[in-house]
mmCIF file of C-alpha atoms and ligand atoms in Angstrom:
data_model
loop_
_atom_site.group_PDB
_atom_site.id
_atom_site.type_symbol
_atom_site.label_atom_id
_atom_site.label_comp_id
_atom_site.label_asym_id
_atom_site.label_seq_id
_atom_site.Cartn_x
_atom_site.Cartn_y
_atom_site.Cartn_z
ATOM 1 C CA MET I 1 -88.574 71.172 -130.395
ATOM 2 C CA LYS I 2 -92.144 69.740 -130.997
ATOM 3 C CA LYS I 3 -93.389 66.324 -130.320
ATOM 4 C CA HIS I 4 -95.282 64.267 -132.243
ATOM 5 C CA ASN I 5 -97.739 61.998 -131.078
ATOM 6 C CA ILE I 6 -97.177 58.352 -133.079
ATOM 7 C CA ALA I 7 -98.497 54.716 -133.778
ATOM 8 C CA VAL I 8 -97.187 51.787 -135.291
ATOM 9 C CA VAL I 9 -99.743 49.390 -136.071
ATOM 10 C CA GLY I 10 -97.861 46.162 -137.109
ATOM 11 C CA ALA I 11 -95.186 47.134 -134.319
ATOM 12 C CA SER I 12 -94.887 43.202 -133.264
ATOM 13 C CA GLY I 13 -93.631 43.028 -136.716
ATOM 14 C CA MET I 14 -90.868 42.639 -138.481
ATOM 15 C CA VAL I 15 -90.512 46.143 -140.029
ATOM 16 C CA GLY I 16 -92.308 47.277 -137.597
ATOM 17 C CA GLY I 17 -89.774 46.536 -134.648
ATOM 18 C CA GLU I 18 -87.092 48.086 -137.843
ATOM 19 C CA LEU I 19 -89.187 51.014 -137.636
ATOM 20 C CA LEU I 20 -89.282 51.198 -133.530
ATOM 21 C CA GLY I 21 -85.098 51.216 -133.223
ATOM 22 C CA LEU I 22 -84.771 53.903 -136.055
ATOM 23 C CA LEU I 23 -87.301 56.522 -134.186
ATOM 24 C CA GLU I 24 -85.094 56.429 -131.744
ATOM 25 C CA SER I 25 -82.094 55.763 -133.288
ATOM 26 C CA ARG I 26 -82.758 58.963 -135.360
ATOM 27 C CA ARG I 27 -83.783 60.976 -132.231
ATOM 28 C CA PHE I 28 -87.014 61.311 -134.069
ATOM 29 C CA PRO I 29 -89.090 63.797 -131.417
ATOM 30 C CA VAL I 30 -91.950 61.149 -130.910
ATOM 31 C CA GLY I 31 -94.332 62.623 -127.784
ATOM 32 C CA GLU I 32 -96.808 59.733 -126.597
ATOM 33 C CA PHE I 33 -96.522 56.241 -128.090
ATOM 34 C CA TYR I 34 -99.042 53.826 -128.909
ATOM 35 C CA PRO I 35 -97.700 50.223 -130.633
ATOM 36 C CA PHE I 36 -100.578 48.194 -132.051
ATOM 37 C CA ASN I 37 -101.014 44.468 -133.240
ATOM 38 C CA SER I 38 -103.597 41.787 -134.397
ATOM 39 C CA GLY I 39 -104.426 41.245 -130.530
ATOM 40 C CA ARG I 40 -104.601 37.863 -131.853
ATOM 41 C CA ARG I 41 -101.872 37.475 -129.461
ATOM 42 C CA ARG I 42 -100.037 38.542 -126.737
ATOM 43 C CA ALA I 43 -97.522 40.758 -127.770
ATOM 44 C CA PHE I 44 -95.106 43.104 -126.274
ATOM 45 C CA VAL I 45 -92.307 46.420 -127.816
ATOM 46 C CA LYS I 46 -90.005 47.801 -125.840
ATOM 47 C CA PHE I 47 -89.746 51.960 -126.990
ATOM 48 C CA ARG I 48 -86.831 54.282 -125.369
ATOM 49 C CA GLY I 49 -86.703 51.967 -122.307
ATOM 50 C CA LYS I 50 -90.342 51.047 -121.742
ATOM 51 C CA LYS I 51 -91.766 48.215 -122.208
ATOM 52 C CA TYR I 52 -95.671 48.643 -123.805
ATOM 53 C CA ALA I 53 -98.696 45.900 -124.501
ATOM 54 C CA CYS I 54 -99.825 46.569 -127.880
ATOM 55 C CA ALA I 55 -103.369 46.474 -128.863
ATOM 56 C CA ALA I 56 -105.843 45.973 -131.354
ATOM 57 C CA PRO I 57 -106.098 49.557 -133.326
ATOM 58 C CA THR I 58 -109.129 50.959 -133.719
ATOM 59 C CA LEU I 59 -110.420 54.227 -134.939
ATOM 60 C CA GLU I 60 -110.684 56.277 -131.873
ATOM 61 C CA ALA I 61 -107.057 54.919 -130.499
ATOM 62 C CA LEU I 62 -105.399 56.070 -133.692
ATOM 63 C CA LYS I 63 -106.932 59.618 -133.524
ATOM 64 C CA LYS I 64 -105.012 60.296 -130.811
ATOM 65 C CA ALA I 65 -101.430 59.898 -133.125
ATOM 66 C CA ASP I 66 -100.241 62.976 -135.544
ATOM 67 C CA ILE I 67 -98.581 59.847 -137.156
ATOM 68 C CA VAL I 68 -99.665 56.517 -137.715
ATOM 69 C CA PHE I 69 -96.897 54.294 -139.361
ATOM 70 C CA PHE I 70 -99.055 51.500 -141.099
ATOM 71 C CA VAL I 71 -96.892 48.290 -141.019
ATOM 72 C CA SER I 72 -99.538 45.309 -141.622
ATOM 73 C CA THR I 73 -101.905 44.379 -144.150
ATOM 74 C CA ASP I 74 -103.176 45.858 -147.184
ATOM 75 C CA GLU I 75 -106.790 45.152 -145.304
ATOM 76 C CA VAL I 76 -105.891 46.803 -142.282
ATOM 77 C CA ALA I 77 -104.847 49.816 -144.425
ATOM 78 C CA GLU I 78 -107.457 49.996 -146.126
ATOM 79 C CA ARG I 79 -109.405 50.648 -142.678
ATOM 80 C CA PHE I 80 -108.098 53.126 -141.057
ATOM 81 C CA ALA I 81 -106.353 55.381 -143.007
ATOM 82 C CA PRO I 82 -107.881 57.128 -145.384
ATOM 83 C CA ARG I 83 -110.488 57.603 -142.594
ATOM 84 C CA LEU I 84 -107.385 58.603 -140.476
ATOM 85 C CA ALA I 85 -106.574 60.712 -143.346
ATOM 86 C CA ALA I 86 -109.527 62.945 -143.805
ATOM 87 C CA ALA I 87 -109.798 63.535 -139.946
ATOM 88 C CA GLY I 88 -106.091 65.394 -140.604
ATOM 89 C CA VAL I 89 -103.729 62.679 -139.323
ATOM 90 C CA TRP I 90 -100.873 61.520 -141.200
ATOM 91 C CA CYS I 91 -100.714 57.542 -142.245
ATOM 92 C CA VAL I 92 -97.300 56.917 -143.874
ATOM 93 C CA ASP I 93 -98.264 53.308 -145.760
ATOM 94 C CA ASP I 94 -96.191 50.356 -146.058
ATOM 95 C CA SER I 95 -98.612 48.354 -147.500
ATOM 96 C CA ALA I 96 -99.278 47.518 -151.271
ATOM 97 C CA ARG I 97 -103.005 49.237 -150.870
ATOM 98 C CA PHE I 98 -102.865 52.603 -151.988
ATOM 99 C CA ARG I 99 -99.487 52.657 -154.030
ATOM 100 C CA LEU I 100 -100.698 52.988 -157.174
ATOM 101 C CA ALA I 101 -104.130 55.270 -155.467
ATOM 102 C CA ALA I 102 -104.638 58.332 -157.446
ATOM 103 C CA GLY I 103 -103.282 60.984 -155.417
ATOM 104 C CA VAL I 104 -101.586 59.483 -153.197
ATOM 105 C CA PRO I 105 -98.154 60.147 -152.749
ATOM 106 C CA LEU I 106 -95.800 56.968 -153.662
ATOM 107 C CA VAL I 107 -92.410 58.318 -151.746
ATOM 108 C CA ILE I 108 -88.844 57.759 -151.761
ATOM 109 C CA PRO I 109 -87.680 60.658 -150.217
ATOM 110 C CA GLU I 110 -84.266 61.186 -152.143
ATOM 111 C CA VAL I 111 -85.961 60.380 -155.317
ATOM 112 C CA ASN I 112 -89.583 61.974 -155.268
ATOM 113 C CA GLY I 113 -89.573 63.795 -151.657
ATOM 114 C CA VAL I 114 -91.219 67.205 -153.870
ATOM 115 C CA GLU I 115 -94.564 65.499 -153.812
ATOM 116 C CA LEU I 116 -94.958 65.382 -150.249
ATOM 117 C CA LYS I 117 -96.953 68.282 -149.333
ATOM 118 C CA PRO I 118 -99.070 69.215 -146.508
ATOM 119 C CA SER I 119 -102.492 68.656 -148.465
ATOM 120 C CA LYS I 120 -102.037 64.227 -148.732
ATOM 121 C CA LYS I 121 -101.771 63.120 -145.313
ATOM 122 C CA LEU I 122 -101.990 59.935 -146.640
ATOM 123 C CA ILE I 123 -98.727 58.912 -148.004
ATOM 124 C CA ALA I 124 -97.790 55.447 -149.362
ATOM 125 C CA GLY I 125 -94.184 53.457 -149.021
ATOM 126 C CA PRO I 126 -92.474 51.391 -152.585
ATOM 127 C CA ASN I 127 -91.997 47.721 -152.517
ATOM 128 C CA CYS I 128 -89.067 47.162 -151.191
ATOM 129 C CA THR I 129 -87.414 45.145 -154.454
ATOM 130 C CA LEU I 130 -87.371 48.426 -156.382
ATOM 131 C CA THR I 131 -86.418 50.458 -153.133
ATOM 132 C CA GLY I 132 -82.388 49.746 -154.266
ATOM 133 C CA ALA I 133 -83.350 50.563 -158.197
ATOM 134 C CA ALA I 134 -85.089 53.998 -157.823
ATOM 135 C CA VAL I 135 -82.487 55.320 -155.915
ATOM 136 C CA ALA I 136 -79.135 54.006 -157.646
ATOM 137 C CA LEU I 137 -80.445 54.590 -161.058
ATOM 138 C CA ALA I 138 -82.728 58.008 -160.612
ATOM 139 C CA GLY I 139 -80.127 60.427 -161.584
ATOM 140 C CA ILE I 140 -79.178 58.101 -164.825
ATOM 141 C CA HIS I 141 -82.492 57.972 -165.935
ATOM 142 C CA LYS I 142 -82.631 61.951 -165.642
ATOM 143 C CA LYS I 143 -79.610 62.351 -167.419
ATOM 144 C CA PHE I 144 -79.183 59.761 -169.856
ATOM 145 C CA ARG I 145 -83.638 59.073 -169.903
ATOM 146 C CA ILE I 146 -83.358 55.148 -169.344
ATOM 147 C CA LYS I 147 -86.021 53.772 -172.310
ATOM 148 C CA GLU I 148 -86.005 50.162 -171.145
ATOM 149 C CA LEU I 149 -84.894 48.093 -167.700
ATOM 150 C CA ARG I 150 -84.486 44.942 -167.462
ATOM 151 C CA LEU I 151 -84.530 43.560 -163.422
ATOM 152 C CA ALA I 152 -83.808 39.983 -162.047
ATOM 153 C CA THR I 153 -84.011 39.929 -158.204
ATOM 154 C CA TYR I 154 -82.350 38.016 -155.563
ATOM 155 C CA GLN I 155 -84.844 38.715 -152.423
ATOM 156 C CA ALA I 156 -84.473 38.020 -149.278
ATOM 157 C CA VAL I 157 -87.043 35.435 -147.161
ATOM 158 C CA SER I 158 -87.304 38.816 -145.046
ATOM 159 C CA GLY I 159 -89.168 40.528 -147.243
ATOM 160 C CA ALA I 160 -92.592 37.919 -146.742
ATOM 161 C CA GLY I 161 -92.107 38.682 -142.834
ATOM 162 C CA LYS I 162 -91.368 37.437 -139.425
ATOM 163 C CA ALA I 163 -93.496 33.778 -140.688
ATOM 164 C CA ALA I 164 -90.933 33.267 -143.715
ATOM 165 C CA MET I 165 -87.637 34.567 -141.846
ATOM 166 C CA GLY I 166 -88.581 31.485 -139.279
ATOM 167 C CA GLU I 167 -89.646 29.081 -142.154
ATOM 168 C CA LEU I 168 -85.660 29.003 -143.586
ATOM 169 C CA GLU I 169 -84.367 28.644 -139.981
ATOM 170 C CA ASP I 170 -86.543 25.780 -139.625
ATOM 171 C CA GLN I 171 -85.185 23.865 -142.769
ATOM 172 C CA LEU I 172 -81.422 24.878 -141.829
ATOM 173 C CA ARG I 173 -82.232 23.601 -138.775
ATOM 174 C CA GLY I 174 -83.635 20.457 -139.834
ATOM 175 C CA TYR I 175 -81.368 19.806 -142.450
ATOM 176 C CA LEU I 176 -77.893 20.205 -140.002
ATOM 177 C CA ARG I 177 -79.347 18.750 -137.259
ATOM 178 C CA ARG I 178 -81.506 15.613 -138.425
ATOM 179 C CA GLY I 179 -80.506 15.564 -142.393
ATOM 180 C CA ALA I 180 -83.911 16.242 -143.040
ATOM 181 C CA ALA I 181 -84.459 17.223 -146.719
ATOM 182 C CA PRO I 182 -86.312 20.839 -146.827
ATOM 183 C CA ALA I 183 -89.863 20.608 -147.094
ATOM 184 C CA LYS I 184 -92.560 22.975 -148.150
ATOM 185 C CA GLY I 185 -93.632 25.131 -145.546
ATOM 186 C CA LYS I 186 -96.466 27.334 -145.279
ATOM 187 C CA LYS I 187 -95.196 30.635 -146.654
ATOM 188 C CA PHE I 188 -93.592 29.482 -149.586
ATOM 189 C CA PRO I 189 -94.590 27.911 -152.266
ATOM 190 C CA ARG I 190 -91.188 25.655 -152.122
ATOM 191 C CA PRO I 191 -88.328 24.553 -149.912
ATOM 192 C CA ILE I 192 -86.506 27.865 -149.206
ATOM 193 C CA ALA I 193 -83.650 25.404 -147.925
ATOM 194 C CA PHE I 194 -80.691 25.172 -150.051
ATOM 195 C CA ASN I 195 -82.782 26.849 -153.047
ATOM 196 C CA VAL I 196 -84.422 29.717 -155.773
ATOM 197 C CA PHE I 197 -87.238 30.008 -156.674
ATOM 198 C CA PRO I 198 -88.187 32.456 -159.983
ATOM 199 C CA GLN I 199 -91.859 32.815 -157.769
ATOM 200 C CA VAL I 200 -92.243 36.031 -155.246
ATOM 201 C CA GLY I 201 -96.167 35.949 -155.393
ATOM 202 C CA GLY I 202 -99.357 34.687 -156.983
ATOM 203 C CA PHE I 203 -99.502 34.900 -161.621
ATOM 204 C CA ASP I 204 -101.672 36.830 -163.621
ATOM 205 C CA ALA I 205 -102.810 35.593 -166.710
ATOM 206 C CA GLU I 206 -100.049 36.190 -168.734
ATOM 207 C CA GLY I 207 -97.655 34.628 -166.113
ATOM 208 C CA HIS I 208 -95.867 37.363 -164.570
ATOM 209 C CA SER I 209 -95.770 37.509 -160.291
ATOM 210 C CA GLY I 210 -97.647 39.928 -158.098
ATOM 211 C CA GLU I 211 -94.005 41.574 -157.492
ATOM 212 C CA GLU I 212 -93.101 41.781 -160.605
ATOM 213 C CA ASN I 213 -95.888 43.952 -161.853
ATOM 214 C CA LYS I 214 -95.321 45.799 -158.717
ATOM 215 C CA VAL I 215 -92.058 46.326 -158.827
ATOM 216 C CA GLU I 216 -92.862 47.718 -162.262
ATOM 217 C CA ALA I 217 -96.219 49.555 -161.851
ATOM 218 C CA GLU I 218 -94.717 51.100 -159.491
ATOM 219 C CA LEU I 219 -91.291 52.494 -160.410
ATOM 220 C CA LYS I 220 -93.028 53.979 -163.384
ATOM 221 C CA LYS I 221 -95.336 55.861 -161.084
ATOM 222 C CA ILE I 222 -91.799 57.261 -158.753
ATOM 223 C CA TRP I 223 -89.923 58.426 -161.474
ATOM 224 C CA GLY I 224 -93.168 59.704 -163.176
ATOM 225 C CA ASP I 225 -91.960 58.522 -166.838
ATOM 226 C CA ARG I 226 -95.420 55.943 -168.519
ATOM 227 C CA ARG I 227 -93.109 55.495 -170.883
ATOM 228 C CA LEU I 228 -90.367 53.550 -169.078
ATOM 229 C CA LYS I 229 -90.669 49.928 -170.428
ATOM 230 C CA ILE I 230 -89.690 47.257 -167.432
ATOM 231 C CA SER I 231 -89.488 43.027 -167.466
ATOM 232 C CA VAL I 232 -88.854 41.633 -164.134
ATOM 233 C CA THR I 233 -87.934 38.059 -163.297
ATOM 234 C CA ALA I 234 -88.370 38.124 -159.310
ATOM 235 C CA VAL I 235 -86.505 35.393 -157.476
ATOM 236 C CA ARG I 236 -87.026 34.162 -153.498
ATOM 237 C CA VAL I 237 -83.406 33.192 -152.563
ATOM 238 C CA PRO I 238 -82.457 31.946 -149.520
ATOM 239 C CA VAL I 239 -80.650 34.952 -148.037
ATOM 240 C CA LEU I 240 -82.172 36.656 -144.285
ATOM 241 C CA ARG I 241 -81.539 39.854 -145.449
ATOM 242 C CA GLY I 242 -81.459 42.065 -148.372
ATOM 243 C CA HIS I 243 -82.097 42.529 -151.443
ATOM 244 C CA SER I 244 -79.895 42.035 -154.650
ATOM 245 C CA LEU I 245 -80.704 43.290 -158.483
ATOM 246 C CA ALA I 246 -78.959 42.770 -161.466
ATOM 247 C CA VAL I 247 -79.878 45.274 -163.860
ATOM 248 C CA TRP I 248 -79.908 45.559 -167.413
ATOM 249 C CA ALA I 249 -80.842 49.147 -168.797
ATOM 250 C CA ARG I 250 -80.923 50.907 -172.394
ATOM 251 C CA THR I 251 -80.682 54.661 -172.587
ATOM 252 C CA ALA I 252 -82.530 57.128 -175.255
ATOM 253 C CA ARG I 253 -79.100 59.308 -174.752
ATOM 254 C CA PRO I 254 -75.855 58.303 -175.309
ATOM 255 C CA PHE I 255 -73.921 57.746 -172.656
ATOM 256 C CA THR I 256 -70.318 56.476 -171.867
ATOM 257 C CA PRO I 257 -69.466 54.606 -168.581
ATOM 258 C CA ALA I 258 -67.236 57.709 -167.493
ATOM 259 C CA GLY I 259 -70.510 59.841 -167.465
ATOM 260 C CA LEU I 260 -72.916 57.065 -166.055
ATOM 261 C CA LYS I 261 -70.407 56.881 -163.110
ATOM 262 C CA ARG I 262 -70.561 60.553 -162.116
ATOM 263 C CA GLU I 263 -74.697 60.201 -161.678
ATOM 264 C CA LEU I 264 -73.889 57.353 -160.130
ATOM 265 C CA LEU I 265 -70.900 59.170 -157.488
ATOM 266 C CA ARG I 266 -73.740 62.071 -157.219
ATOM 267 C CA ALA I 267 -76.800 59.764 -156.251
ATOM 268 C CA PRO I 268 -78.311 60.788 -152.916
ATOM 269 C CA GLY I 269 -78.578 57.979 -150.555
ATOM 270 C CA LEU I 270 -75.894 55.686 -153.122
ATOM 271 C CA LYS I 271 -72.478 54.873 -152.268
ATOM 272 C CA PHE I 272 -71.136 53.303 -155.618
ATOM 273 C CA PHE I 273 -68.114 50.794 -155.661
ATOM 274 C CA ALA I 274 -66.125 51.646 -159.100
ATOM 275 C CA ARG I 275 -63.455 48.924 -158.666
ATOM 276 C CA PRO I 276 -65.684 45.910 -160.017
ATOM 277 C CA GLU I 277 -63.865 43.655 -157.001
ATOM 278 C CA ASP I 278 -65.638 45.864 -154.622
ATOM 279 C CA TYR I 279 -69.280 45.135 -155.671
ATOM 280 C CA PRO I 280 -71.482 44.934 -152.376
ATOM 281 C CA THR I 281 -73.257 41.621 -151.001
ATOM 282 C CA PRO I 282 -76.520 41.531 -148.730
ATOM 283 C CA LEU I 283 -74.259 39.761 -145.901
ATOM 284 C CA ALA I 284 -71.861 42.969 -145.722
ATOM 285 C CA HIS I 285 -74.176 45.666 -147.374
ATOM 286 C CA GLY I 286 -77.844 44.908 -146.954
ATOM 287 C CA ASN I 287 -78.533 44.610 -143.182
ATOM 288 C CA ARG I 288 -79.570 47.442 -141.047
ATOM 289 C CA THR I 289 -78.035 49.921 -143.709
ATOM 290 C CA GLU I 290 -79.278 52.934 -144.592
ATOM 291 C CA ILE I 291 -78.506 54.050 -147.802
ATOM 292 C CA VAL I 292 -78.188 51.906 -151.030
ATOM 293 C CA TYR I 293 -74.909 50.184 -152.308
ATOM 294 C CA ALA I 294 -73.659 49.543 -156.165
ATOM 295 C CA GLY I 295 -70.923 48.385 -158.314
ATOM 296 C CA ARG I 296 -69.988 45.918 -161.084
ATOM 297 C CA LEU I 297 -70.840 49.065 -164.010
ATOM 298 C CA ARG I 298 -70.233 48.024 -167.048
ATOM 299 C CA ARG I 299 -72.009 48.821 -170.905
ATOM 300 C CA ALA I 300 -73.229 45.851 -171.787
ATOM 301 C CA ARG I 301 -72.309 43.001 -174.358
ATOM 302 C CA THR I 302 -75.580 42.896 -176.190
ATOM 303 C CA SER I 303 -76.483 46.793 -177.243
ATOM 304 C CA PRO I 304 -73.914 49.960 -176.808
ATOM 305 C CA ASP I 305 -76.851 51.781 -175.441
ATOM 306 C CA GLU I 306 -77.648 49.052 -172.449
ATOM 307 C CA PHE I 307 -75.214 49.374 -169.483
ATOM 308 C CA GLN I 308 -75.727 46.680 -166.169
ATOM 309 C CA LEU I 309 -75.263 47.398 -162.895
ATOM 310 C CA TRP I 310 -75.573 45.178 -159.497
ATOM 311 C CA ILE I 311 -77.492 47.275 -156.154
ATOM 312 C CA VAL I 312 -78.167 45.896 -152.853
ATOM 313 C CA SER I 313 -79.988 47.266 -150.141
ATOM 314 C CA ASP I 314 -81.974 46.558 -146.908
ATOM 315 C CA ASN I 315 -85.997 45.537 -147.482
ATOM 316 C CA LEU I 316 -86.335 45.876 -143.834
ATOM 317 C CA TYR I 317 -84.942 49.957 -144.113
ATOM 318 C CA LYS I 318 -84.534 51.513 -147.682
ATOM 319 C CA GLY I 319 -87.145 49.065 -148.203
ATOM 320 C CA ALA I 320 -89.601 49.693 -145.345
ATOM 321 C CA ALA I 321 -88.958 51.022 -141.997
ATOM 322 C CA LEU I 322 -86.403 53.739 -143.471
ATOM 323 C CA ASN I 323 -88.036 55.198 -146.165
ATOM 324 C CA SER I 324 -91.301 55.429 -143.420
ATOM 325 C CA VAL I 325 -89.141 57.085 -140.945
ATOM 326 C CA GLN I 326 -87.686 59.512 -143.332
ATOM 327 C CA ILE I 327 -91.229 59.874 -144.963
ATOM 328 C CA ALA I 328 -91.989 61.318 -141.383
ATOM 329 C CA GLU I 329 -89.102 63.350 -140.951
ATOM 330 C CA LYS I 330 -89.996 65.644 -143.773
ATOM 331 C CA LEU I 331 -93.661 65.635 -142.788
ATOM 332 C CA ILE I 332 -92.721 67.218 -139.367
ATOM 333 C CA LYS I 333 -91.137 70.163 -141.546
ATOM 334 C CA LEU I 334 -93.594 70.549 -144.515
HETATM 335 N N1 LIG O 1 -90.746 42.339 -144.308
HETATM 336 C C1 LIG O 1 -90.363 43.782 -145.519
HETATM 337 O O1 LIG O 1 -89.339 43.316 -146.197
HETATM 338 C C2 LIG O 1 -91.512 44.818 -146.217
HETATM 339 C C3 LIG O 1 -90.599 46.006 -147.337
HETATM 340 C C4 LIG O 1 -91.709 46.643 -147.348
HETATM 341 C C5 LIG O 1 -92.872 46.590 -147.224
HETATM 342 N N2 LIG O 1 -93.531 45.558 -146.630
HETATM 343 C C6 LIG O 1 -94.939 46.285 -145.973
HETATM 344 O O2 LIG O 1 -94.643 46.139 -144.810
HETATM 345 C C7 LIG O 1 -95.877 45.519 -143.578
HETATM 346 C C8 LIG O 1 -95.719 44.202 -142.433
HETATM 347 O O3 LIG O 1 -94.188 43.386 -143.504
HETATM 348 P P1 LIG O 1 -93.657 42.354 -141.681
HETATM 349 O O4 LIG O 1 -92.617 42.211 -142.952
HETATM 350 O O5 LIG O 1 -93.360 43.494 -140.886
HETATM 351 O O6 LIG O 1 -94.751 41.375 -141.998
HETATM 352 P P2 LIG O 1 -94.664 40.916 -140.168
HETATM 353 O O7 LIG O 1 -93.834 40.266 -139.935
HETATM 354 O O8 LIG O 1 -95.641 39.575 -140.159
HETATM 355 O O9 LIG O 1 -95.755 41.471 -139.022
HETATM 356 C C9 LIG O 1 -97.146 41.480 -139.445
HETATM 357 C C10 LIG O 1 -97.537 42.672 -138.721
HETATM 358 O O10 LIG O 1 -98.659 43.366 -139.027
HETATM 359 C C11 LIG O 1 -100.076 42.993 -137.871
HETATM 360 N N3 LIG O 1 -101.368 42.286 -137.897
HETATM 361 C C12 LIG O 1 -100.895 41.641 -138.862
HETATM 362 N N4 LIG O 1 -102.988 41.504 -138.484
HETATM 363 C C13 LIG O 1 -103.434 42.716 -138.020
HETATM 364 C C14 LIG O 1 -104.538 43.259 -138.176
HETATM 365 N N5 LIG O 1 -105.482 42.820 -138.399
HETATM 366 N N6 LIG O 1 -104.431 44.565 -137.201
HETATM 367 C C15 LIG O 1 -103.392 45.270 -136.594
HETATM 368 N N7 LIG O 1 -102.457 44.778 -137.182
HETATM 369 C C16 LIG O 1 -101.967 43.333 -137.364
HETATM 370 C C17 LIG O 1 -98.771 41.433 -136.942
HETATM 371 O O11 LIG O 1 -99.467 41.366 -135.734
HETATM 372 P P3 LIG O 1 -99.058 40.316 -134.989
HETATM 373 O O12 LIG O 1 -97.818 40.021 -133.903
HETATM 374 O O13 LIG O 1 -100.224 39.936 -133.838
HETATM 375 O O14 LIG O 1 -99.531 38.855 -135.893
HETATM 376 C C18 LIG O 1 -97.232 42.506 -137.096
HETATM 377 O O15 LIG O 1 -97.198 43.412 -136.195
HETATM 378 C C19 LIG O 1 -97.135 44.377 -144.650
HETATM 379 O O16 LIG O 1 -97.513 45.643 -145.287
HETATM 380 C C20 LIG O 1 -95.145 44.531 -146.052
HETATM 381 O O17 LIG O 1 -96.217 44.368 -147.308
HETATM 382 C C21 LIG O 1 -92.595 44.782 -145.872
#
């Protein structure tokens, strides 16, 4: 099998670490391997049993790769990805920078993998929060057309990177060892230990948070449906890994619970639990899991054309690293 030279920009980060593990465990045909970090500190990563020192990225160094995974920041993706793509290097970008850019496919392979084309060298992966909903509800949307979607999110701290995980762990240790009441840290707007808060990102003029706006705009792009109406309340919870969603969806075409269940049972990349008591949780189903999980399907009491569902997915795997590797697996077959 042909091997591909791979660069990972952000290899020392949360998503980067998972991405390296997945390239190994899924036996991605890697030739040369080039890891990069900010260059502001010394960082080493292990890949296929070998230790590599990370370096700050340069255009010349990145051009040695056939595929570059961007798992760092919007600014870094902006600085390098368009020029690399113009030079014929595949760029799979997990940052938010190009997700809504015209001409850049925003891809979840099992939902809209058909948008991957040899001519589109720059591909974006979506925000980790909407991935679960996009995968779980795609089949139902096709069959019954979801016209209104309401989401309450319960987002793990790892969604904000490795420093955010450290912040939760420090606050928990401080409380358990010294009885210190959790204080506001550097990554979050409120103490995160023993707390929840309805803020993920900054607020716009109408009071919607950055995360809420991303979920709305990106899901519309992935499903290719501008008519869809979406309201989100994004909430950070003191969970280390795994995002959960409470969903209320109204459909344009009438459904039966049995009809919804059929779609959920055959949705690619989804495991649906039909018995109410089998619902998924982040601890059991959002930690190094390669699929999305859903349960607690029921008709809503508010309206006969509305149903409710509970969804859990691993923000670091399907919400980021795994989705990027799955994109690359498809790219090398184009
Ligand atoms: N966490 C998630 O669940 C999730 C989900 C979807 C998408 N994403 C996206 O994935 C990206 C990475 O997130 P993360 O959670 O892994 O963050 P993270 O843990 O904070 O890691 C960030 C990585 O980027 C590197 N980096 C920072 N500035 C850089 C620069 N100027 N040049 C090169 N590398 C630089 C860091 O290197 P140092 O170690 O040197 O600082 C580190 O390796 C972000 O764009 C994020 O929006 C994350």
